[in-house]
PDB file of C-alpha atoms in Angstrom:
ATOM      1  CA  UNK A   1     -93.440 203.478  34.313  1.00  0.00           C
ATOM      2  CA  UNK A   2     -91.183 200.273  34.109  1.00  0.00           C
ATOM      3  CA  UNK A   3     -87.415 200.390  34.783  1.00  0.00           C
ATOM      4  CA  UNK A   4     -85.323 197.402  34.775  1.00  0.00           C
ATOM      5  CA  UNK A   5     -87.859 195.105  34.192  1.00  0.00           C
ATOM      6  CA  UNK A   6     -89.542 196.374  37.786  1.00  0.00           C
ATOM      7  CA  UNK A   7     -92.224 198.536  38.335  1.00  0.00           C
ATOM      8  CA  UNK A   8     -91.381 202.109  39.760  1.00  0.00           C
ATOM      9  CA  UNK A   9     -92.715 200.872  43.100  1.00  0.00           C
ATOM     10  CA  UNK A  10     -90.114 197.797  43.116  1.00  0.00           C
ATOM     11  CA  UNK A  11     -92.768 195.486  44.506  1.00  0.00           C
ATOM     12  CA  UNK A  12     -93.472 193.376  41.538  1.00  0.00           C
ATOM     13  CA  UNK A  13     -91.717 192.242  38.621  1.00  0.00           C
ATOM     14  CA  UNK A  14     -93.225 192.884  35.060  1.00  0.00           C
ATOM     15  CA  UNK A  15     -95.189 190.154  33.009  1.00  0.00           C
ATOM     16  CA  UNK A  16     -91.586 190.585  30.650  1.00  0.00           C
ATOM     17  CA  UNK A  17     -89.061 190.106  32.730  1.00  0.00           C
ATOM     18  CA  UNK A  18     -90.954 187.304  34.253  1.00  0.00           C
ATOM     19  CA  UNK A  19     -91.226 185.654  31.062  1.00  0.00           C
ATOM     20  CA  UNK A  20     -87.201 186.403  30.448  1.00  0.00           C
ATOM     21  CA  UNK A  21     -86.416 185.098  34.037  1.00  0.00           C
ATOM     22  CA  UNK A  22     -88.246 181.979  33.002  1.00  0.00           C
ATOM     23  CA  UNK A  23     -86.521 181.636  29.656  1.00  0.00           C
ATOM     24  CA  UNK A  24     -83.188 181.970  31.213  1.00  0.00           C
ATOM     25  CA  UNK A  25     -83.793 179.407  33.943  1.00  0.00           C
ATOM     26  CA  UNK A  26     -85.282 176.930  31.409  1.00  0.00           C
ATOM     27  CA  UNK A  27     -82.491 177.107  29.187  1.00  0.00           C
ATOM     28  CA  UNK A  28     -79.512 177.208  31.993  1.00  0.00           C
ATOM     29  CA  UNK A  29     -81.590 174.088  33.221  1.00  0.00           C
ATOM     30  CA  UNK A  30     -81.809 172.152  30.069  1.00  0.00           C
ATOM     31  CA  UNK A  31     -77.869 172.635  29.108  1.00  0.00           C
ATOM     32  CA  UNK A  32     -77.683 171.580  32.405  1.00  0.00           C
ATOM     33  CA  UNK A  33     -79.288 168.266  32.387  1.00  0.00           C
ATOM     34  CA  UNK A  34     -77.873 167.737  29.011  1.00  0.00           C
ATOM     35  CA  UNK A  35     -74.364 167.817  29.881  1.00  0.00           C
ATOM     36  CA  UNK A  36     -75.070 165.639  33.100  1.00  0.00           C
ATOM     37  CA  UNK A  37     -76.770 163.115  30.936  1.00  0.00           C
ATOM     38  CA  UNK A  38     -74.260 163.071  28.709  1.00  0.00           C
ATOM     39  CA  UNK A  39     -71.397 162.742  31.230  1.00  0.00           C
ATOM     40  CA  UNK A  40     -74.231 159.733  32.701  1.00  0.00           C
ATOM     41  CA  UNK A  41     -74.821 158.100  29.233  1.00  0.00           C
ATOM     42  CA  UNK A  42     -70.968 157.988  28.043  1.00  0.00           C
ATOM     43  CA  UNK A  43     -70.287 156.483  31.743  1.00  0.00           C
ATOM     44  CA  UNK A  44     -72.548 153.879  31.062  1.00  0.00           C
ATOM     45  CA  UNK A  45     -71.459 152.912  27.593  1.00  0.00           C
ATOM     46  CA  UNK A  46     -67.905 152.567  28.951  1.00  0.00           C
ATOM     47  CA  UNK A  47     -69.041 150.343  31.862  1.00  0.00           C
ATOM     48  CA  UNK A  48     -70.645 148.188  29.304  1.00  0.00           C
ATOM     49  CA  UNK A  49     -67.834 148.339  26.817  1.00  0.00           C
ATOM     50  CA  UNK A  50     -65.293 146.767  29.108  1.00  0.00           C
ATOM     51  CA  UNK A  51     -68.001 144.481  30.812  1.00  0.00           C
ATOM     52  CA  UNK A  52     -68.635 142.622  27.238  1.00  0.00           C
ATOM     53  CA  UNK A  53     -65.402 143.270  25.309  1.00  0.00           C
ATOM     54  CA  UNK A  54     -66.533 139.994  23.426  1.00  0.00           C
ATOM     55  CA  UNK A  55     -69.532 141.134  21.402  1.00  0.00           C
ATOM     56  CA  UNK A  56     -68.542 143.317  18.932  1.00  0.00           C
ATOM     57  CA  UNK A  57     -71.342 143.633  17.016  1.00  0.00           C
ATOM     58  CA  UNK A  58     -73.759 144.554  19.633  1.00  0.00           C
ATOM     59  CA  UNK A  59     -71.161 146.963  20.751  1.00  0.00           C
ATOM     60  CA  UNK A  60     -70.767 148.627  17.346  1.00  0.00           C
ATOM     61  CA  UNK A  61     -74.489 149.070  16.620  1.00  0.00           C
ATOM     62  CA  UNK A  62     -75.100 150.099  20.284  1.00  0.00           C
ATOM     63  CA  UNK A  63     -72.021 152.738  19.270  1.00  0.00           C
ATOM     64  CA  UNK A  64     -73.794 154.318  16.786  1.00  0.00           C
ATOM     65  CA  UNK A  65     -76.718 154.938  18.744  1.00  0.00           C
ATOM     66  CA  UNK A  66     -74.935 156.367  21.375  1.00  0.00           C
ATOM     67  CA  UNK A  67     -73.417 158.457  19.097  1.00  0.00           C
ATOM     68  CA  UNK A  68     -76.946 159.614  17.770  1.00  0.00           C
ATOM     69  CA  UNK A  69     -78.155 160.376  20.889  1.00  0.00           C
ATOM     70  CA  UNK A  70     -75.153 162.658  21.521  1.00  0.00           C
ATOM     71  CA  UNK A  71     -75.595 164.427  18.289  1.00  0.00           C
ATOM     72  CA  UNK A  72     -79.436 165.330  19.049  1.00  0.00           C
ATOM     73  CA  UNK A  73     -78.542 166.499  22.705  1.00  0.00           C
ATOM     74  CA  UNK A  74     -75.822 168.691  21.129  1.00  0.00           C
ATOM     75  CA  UNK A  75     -78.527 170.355  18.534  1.00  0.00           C
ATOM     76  CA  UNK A  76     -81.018 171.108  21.533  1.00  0.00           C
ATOM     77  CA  UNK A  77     -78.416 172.594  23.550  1.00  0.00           C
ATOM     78  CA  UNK A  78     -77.311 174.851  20.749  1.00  0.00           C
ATOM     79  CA  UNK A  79     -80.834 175.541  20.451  1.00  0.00           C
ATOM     80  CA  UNK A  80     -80.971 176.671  24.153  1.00  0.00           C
ATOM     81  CA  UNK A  81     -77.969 178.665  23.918  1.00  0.00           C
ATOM     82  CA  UNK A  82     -79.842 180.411  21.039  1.00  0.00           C
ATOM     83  CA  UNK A  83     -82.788 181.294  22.842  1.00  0.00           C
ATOM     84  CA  UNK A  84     -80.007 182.641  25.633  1.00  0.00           C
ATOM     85  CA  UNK A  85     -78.268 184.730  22.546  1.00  0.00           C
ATOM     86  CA  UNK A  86     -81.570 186.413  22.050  1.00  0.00           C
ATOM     87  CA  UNK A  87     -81.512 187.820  26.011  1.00  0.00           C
ATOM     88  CA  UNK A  88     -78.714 190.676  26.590  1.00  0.00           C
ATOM     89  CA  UNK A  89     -75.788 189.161  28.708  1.00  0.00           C
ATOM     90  CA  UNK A  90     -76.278 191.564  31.973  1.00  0.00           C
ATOM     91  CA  UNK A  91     -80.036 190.183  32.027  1.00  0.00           C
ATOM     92  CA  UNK A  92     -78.673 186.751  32.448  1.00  0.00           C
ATOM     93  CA  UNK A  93     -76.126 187.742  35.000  1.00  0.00           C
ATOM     94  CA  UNK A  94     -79.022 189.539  37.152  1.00  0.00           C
ATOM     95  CA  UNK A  95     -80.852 186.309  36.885  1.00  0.00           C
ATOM     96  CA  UNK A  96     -78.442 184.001  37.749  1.00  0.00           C
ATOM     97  CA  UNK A  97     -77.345 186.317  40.395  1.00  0.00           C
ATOM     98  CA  UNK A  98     -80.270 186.481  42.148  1.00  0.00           C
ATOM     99  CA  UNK A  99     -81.019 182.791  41.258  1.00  0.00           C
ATOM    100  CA  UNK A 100     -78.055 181.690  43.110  1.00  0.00           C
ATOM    101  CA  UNK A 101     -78.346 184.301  45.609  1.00  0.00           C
ATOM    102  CA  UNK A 102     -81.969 182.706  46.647  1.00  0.00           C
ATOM    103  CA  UNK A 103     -80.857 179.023  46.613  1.00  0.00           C
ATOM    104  CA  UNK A 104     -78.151 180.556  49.387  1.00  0.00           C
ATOM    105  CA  UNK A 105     -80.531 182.246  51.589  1.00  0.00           C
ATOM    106  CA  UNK A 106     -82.727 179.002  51.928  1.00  0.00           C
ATOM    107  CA  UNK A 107     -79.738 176.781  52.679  1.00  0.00           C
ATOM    108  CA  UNK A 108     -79.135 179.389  55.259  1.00  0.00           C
ATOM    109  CA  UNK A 109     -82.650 178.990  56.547  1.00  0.00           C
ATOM    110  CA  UNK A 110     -82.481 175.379  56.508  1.00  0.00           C
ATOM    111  CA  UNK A 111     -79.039 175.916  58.335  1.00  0.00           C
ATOM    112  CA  UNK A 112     -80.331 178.015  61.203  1.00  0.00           C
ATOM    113  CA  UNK A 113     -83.372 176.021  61.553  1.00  0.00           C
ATOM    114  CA  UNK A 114     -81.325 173.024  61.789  1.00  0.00           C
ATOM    115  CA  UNK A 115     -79.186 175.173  64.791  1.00  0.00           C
ATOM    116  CA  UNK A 116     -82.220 176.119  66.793  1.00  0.00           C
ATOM    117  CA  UNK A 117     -83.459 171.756  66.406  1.00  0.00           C
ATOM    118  CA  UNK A 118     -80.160 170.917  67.802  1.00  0.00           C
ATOM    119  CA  UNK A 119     -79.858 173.990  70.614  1.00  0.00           C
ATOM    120  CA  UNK A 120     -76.662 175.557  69.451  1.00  0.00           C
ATOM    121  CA  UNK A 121     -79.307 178.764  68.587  1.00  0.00           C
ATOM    122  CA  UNK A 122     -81.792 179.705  71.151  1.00  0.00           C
ATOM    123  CA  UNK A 123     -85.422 179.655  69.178  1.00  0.00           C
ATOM    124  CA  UNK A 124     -85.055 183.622  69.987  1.00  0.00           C
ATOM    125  CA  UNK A 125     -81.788 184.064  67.514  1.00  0.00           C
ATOM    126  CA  UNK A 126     -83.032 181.621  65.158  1.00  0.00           C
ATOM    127  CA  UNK A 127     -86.301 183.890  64.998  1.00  0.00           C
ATOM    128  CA  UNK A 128     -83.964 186.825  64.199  1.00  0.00           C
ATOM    129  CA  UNK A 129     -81.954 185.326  62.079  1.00  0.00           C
ATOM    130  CA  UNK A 130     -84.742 183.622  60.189  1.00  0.00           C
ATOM    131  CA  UNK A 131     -86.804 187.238  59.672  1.00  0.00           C
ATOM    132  CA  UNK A 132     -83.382 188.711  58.073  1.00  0.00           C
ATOM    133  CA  UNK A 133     -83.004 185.683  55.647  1.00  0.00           C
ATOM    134  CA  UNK A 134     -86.546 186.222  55.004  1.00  0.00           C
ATOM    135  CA  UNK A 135     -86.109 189.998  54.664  1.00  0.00           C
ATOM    136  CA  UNK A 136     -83.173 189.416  52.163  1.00  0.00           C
ATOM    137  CA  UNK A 137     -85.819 187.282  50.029  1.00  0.00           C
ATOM    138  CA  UNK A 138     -88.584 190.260  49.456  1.00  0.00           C
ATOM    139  CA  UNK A 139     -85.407 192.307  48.685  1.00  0.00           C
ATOM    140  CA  UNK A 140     -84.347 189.754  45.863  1.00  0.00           C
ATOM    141  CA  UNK A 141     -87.771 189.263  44.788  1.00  0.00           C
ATOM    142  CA  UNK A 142     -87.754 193.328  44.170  1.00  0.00           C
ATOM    143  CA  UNK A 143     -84.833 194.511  43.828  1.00  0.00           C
ATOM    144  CA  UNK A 144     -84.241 196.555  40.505  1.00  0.00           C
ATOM    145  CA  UNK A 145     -80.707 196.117  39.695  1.00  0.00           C
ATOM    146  CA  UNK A 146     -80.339 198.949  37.623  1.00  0.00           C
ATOM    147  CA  UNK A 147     -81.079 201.238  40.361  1.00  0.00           C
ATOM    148  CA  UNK A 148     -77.964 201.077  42.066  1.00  0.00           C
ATOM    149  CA  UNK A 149     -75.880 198.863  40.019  1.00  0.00           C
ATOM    150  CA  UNK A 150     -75.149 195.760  42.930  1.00  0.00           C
ATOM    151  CA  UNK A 151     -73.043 194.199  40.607  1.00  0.00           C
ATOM    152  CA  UNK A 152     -68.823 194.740  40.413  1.00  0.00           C
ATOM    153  CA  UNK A 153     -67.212 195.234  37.294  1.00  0.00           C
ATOM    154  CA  UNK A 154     -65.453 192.040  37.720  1.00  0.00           C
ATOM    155  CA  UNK A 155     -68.929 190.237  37.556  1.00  0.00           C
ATOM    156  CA  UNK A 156     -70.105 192.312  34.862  1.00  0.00           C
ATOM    157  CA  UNK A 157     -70.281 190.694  30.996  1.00  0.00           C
ATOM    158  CA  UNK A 158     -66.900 190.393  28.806  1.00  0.00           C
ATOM    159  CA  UNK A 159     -66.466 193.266  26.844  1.00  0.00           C
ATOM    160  CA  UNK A 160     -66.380 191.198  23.505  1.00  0.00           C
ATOM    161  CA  UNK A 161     -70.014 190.699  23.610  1.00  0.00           C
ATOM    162  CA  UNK A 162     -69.330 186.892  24.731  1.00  0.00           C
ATOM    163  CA  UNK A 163     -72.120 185.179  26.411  1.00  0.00           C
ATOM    164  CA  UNK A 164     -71.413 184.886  30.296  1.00  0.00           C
ATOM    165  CA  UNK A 165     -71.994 181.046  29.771  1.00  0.00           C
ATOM    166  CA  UNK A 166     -69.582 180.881  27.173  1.00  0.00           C
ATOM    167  CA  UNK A 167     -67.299 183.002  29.193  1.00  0.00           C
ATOM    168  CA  UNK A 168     -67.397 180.645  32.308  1.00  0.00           C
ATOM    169  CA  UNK A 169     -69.035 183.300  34.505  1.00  0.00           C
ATOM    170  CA  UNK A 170     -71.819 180.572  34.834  1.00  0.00           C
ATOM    171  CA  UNK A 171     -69.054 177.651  35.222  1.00  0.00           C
ATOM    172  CA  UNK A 172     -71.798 175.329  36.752  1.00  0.00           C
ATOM    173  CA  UNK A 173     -73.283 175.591  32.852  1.00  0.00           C
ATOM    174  CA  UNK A 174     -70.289 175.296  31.120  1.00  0.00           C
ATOM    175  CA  UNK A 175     -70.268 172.105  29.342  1.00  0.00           C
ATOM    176  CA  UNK A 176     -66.053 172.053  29.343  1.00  0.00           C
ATOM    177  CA  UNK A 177     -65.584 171.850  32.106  1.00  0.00           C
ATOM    178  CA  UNK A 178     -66.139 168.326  33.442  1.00  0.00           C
ATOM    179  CA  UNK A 179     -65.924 169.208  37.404  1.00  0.00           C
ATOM    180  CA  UNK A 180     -68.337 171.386  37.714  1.00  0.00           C
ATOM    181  CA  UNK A 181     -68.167 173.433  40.827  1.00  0.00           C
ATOM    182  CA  UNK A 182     -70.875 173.393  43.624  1.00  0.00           C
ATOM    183  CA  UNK A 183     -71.315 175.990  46.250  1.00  0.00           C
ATOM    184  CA  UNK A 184     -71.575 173.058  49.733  1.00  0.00           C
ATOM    185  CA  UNK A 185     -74.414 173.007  52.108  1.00  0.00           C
ATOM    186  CA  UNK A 186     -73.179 174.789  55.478  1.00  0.00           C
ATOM    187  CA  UNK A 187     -75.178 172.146  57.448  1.00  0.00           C
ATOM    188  CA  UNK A 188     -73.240 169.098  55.534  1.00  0.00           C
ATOM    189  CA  UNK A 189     -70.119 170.476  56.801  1.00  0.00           C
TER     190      UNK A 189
END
């Protein structure tokens, strides 16, 4: 018996909420990469805008292919956000939680590891501190969500059936907002 997308024994994930999980992270990706191209491609046209304010013409026709370009990139990511529609907003949330919550408990590996190199950890703390990271991974690779319900109210979806990317629970998705929000690298610090 399957709850949450997990089997009953919480050691693997089903062949559906795999394929959901996937979905998800395509489509957050895509938008992604869309909105940094764009912010790239518009950059670019403006350099070359005030670099050759004499040719016109060029400038004009380039314009309108710019302008193309921006129109197709807006259909796919409506298309995206589509395929996200069709995936219930606290699926998305559990994803991206545990997403996020993964890419955290590397950089903390990589942080401790980086520690024990440079001696402010003995390789004895490191060790211990590198089996709890690593304990804290099997847990997000099996943890059923729905079994104890990690998540606060104040993370949970909007109550007016808004998509949490629309909603700016997933601000590093939100194409508004034009600084984007990254959590820093303890070991860049």
């Amino acid at each position: 018996r399957e709850r949450g997308g997990r089997s009953d024994d919480g050691t693997c994930c089903t062949y559906q909420f795999q394929k959901q999980r996937v979905t998800v992270l395509r489509a957050v990706a895509f938008i992604e990469a869309h909105r940094l191209a764009k912010k790239k491609l518009v950059s670019y046209v403006d350099s070359l805008a005030t670099a050759s304010l004499e040719d016109n013409v060029t400038s004009v026709g380039f314009g309108n292919a710019v302008e193309t370009v921006l129109n197709e990139s807006a259909l796919q990511v409506m298309e995206a956000r589509k395929v996200l529609d069709l995936i219930p907003c606290r699926k998305i949330e559990t994803i991206m939680s545990n997403y996020v919550c993964t890419i955290l408990l590397h950089r903390l590996a990589n942080f401790v590891e980086k520690n024990a190199a440079d001696g402010i950890l003995t390789k004895k703390e490191a060790r211990v501190y590198l089996d709890r990271i690593d304990q804290s991974l099997q847990l997000a690779r099996t943890h059923d969500s729905s079994q104890d319900n990690i998540l606060s109210s104040a993370a949970a979806a909007p109550k007016t059936g808004q998509s949490p990317l629309d909603a700016g629970t997933l601000s590093f998705v939100d194409e508004d907002s034009r600084s984007a929000e990254s959590v820093s690298d303890p070991a860049e610090e």
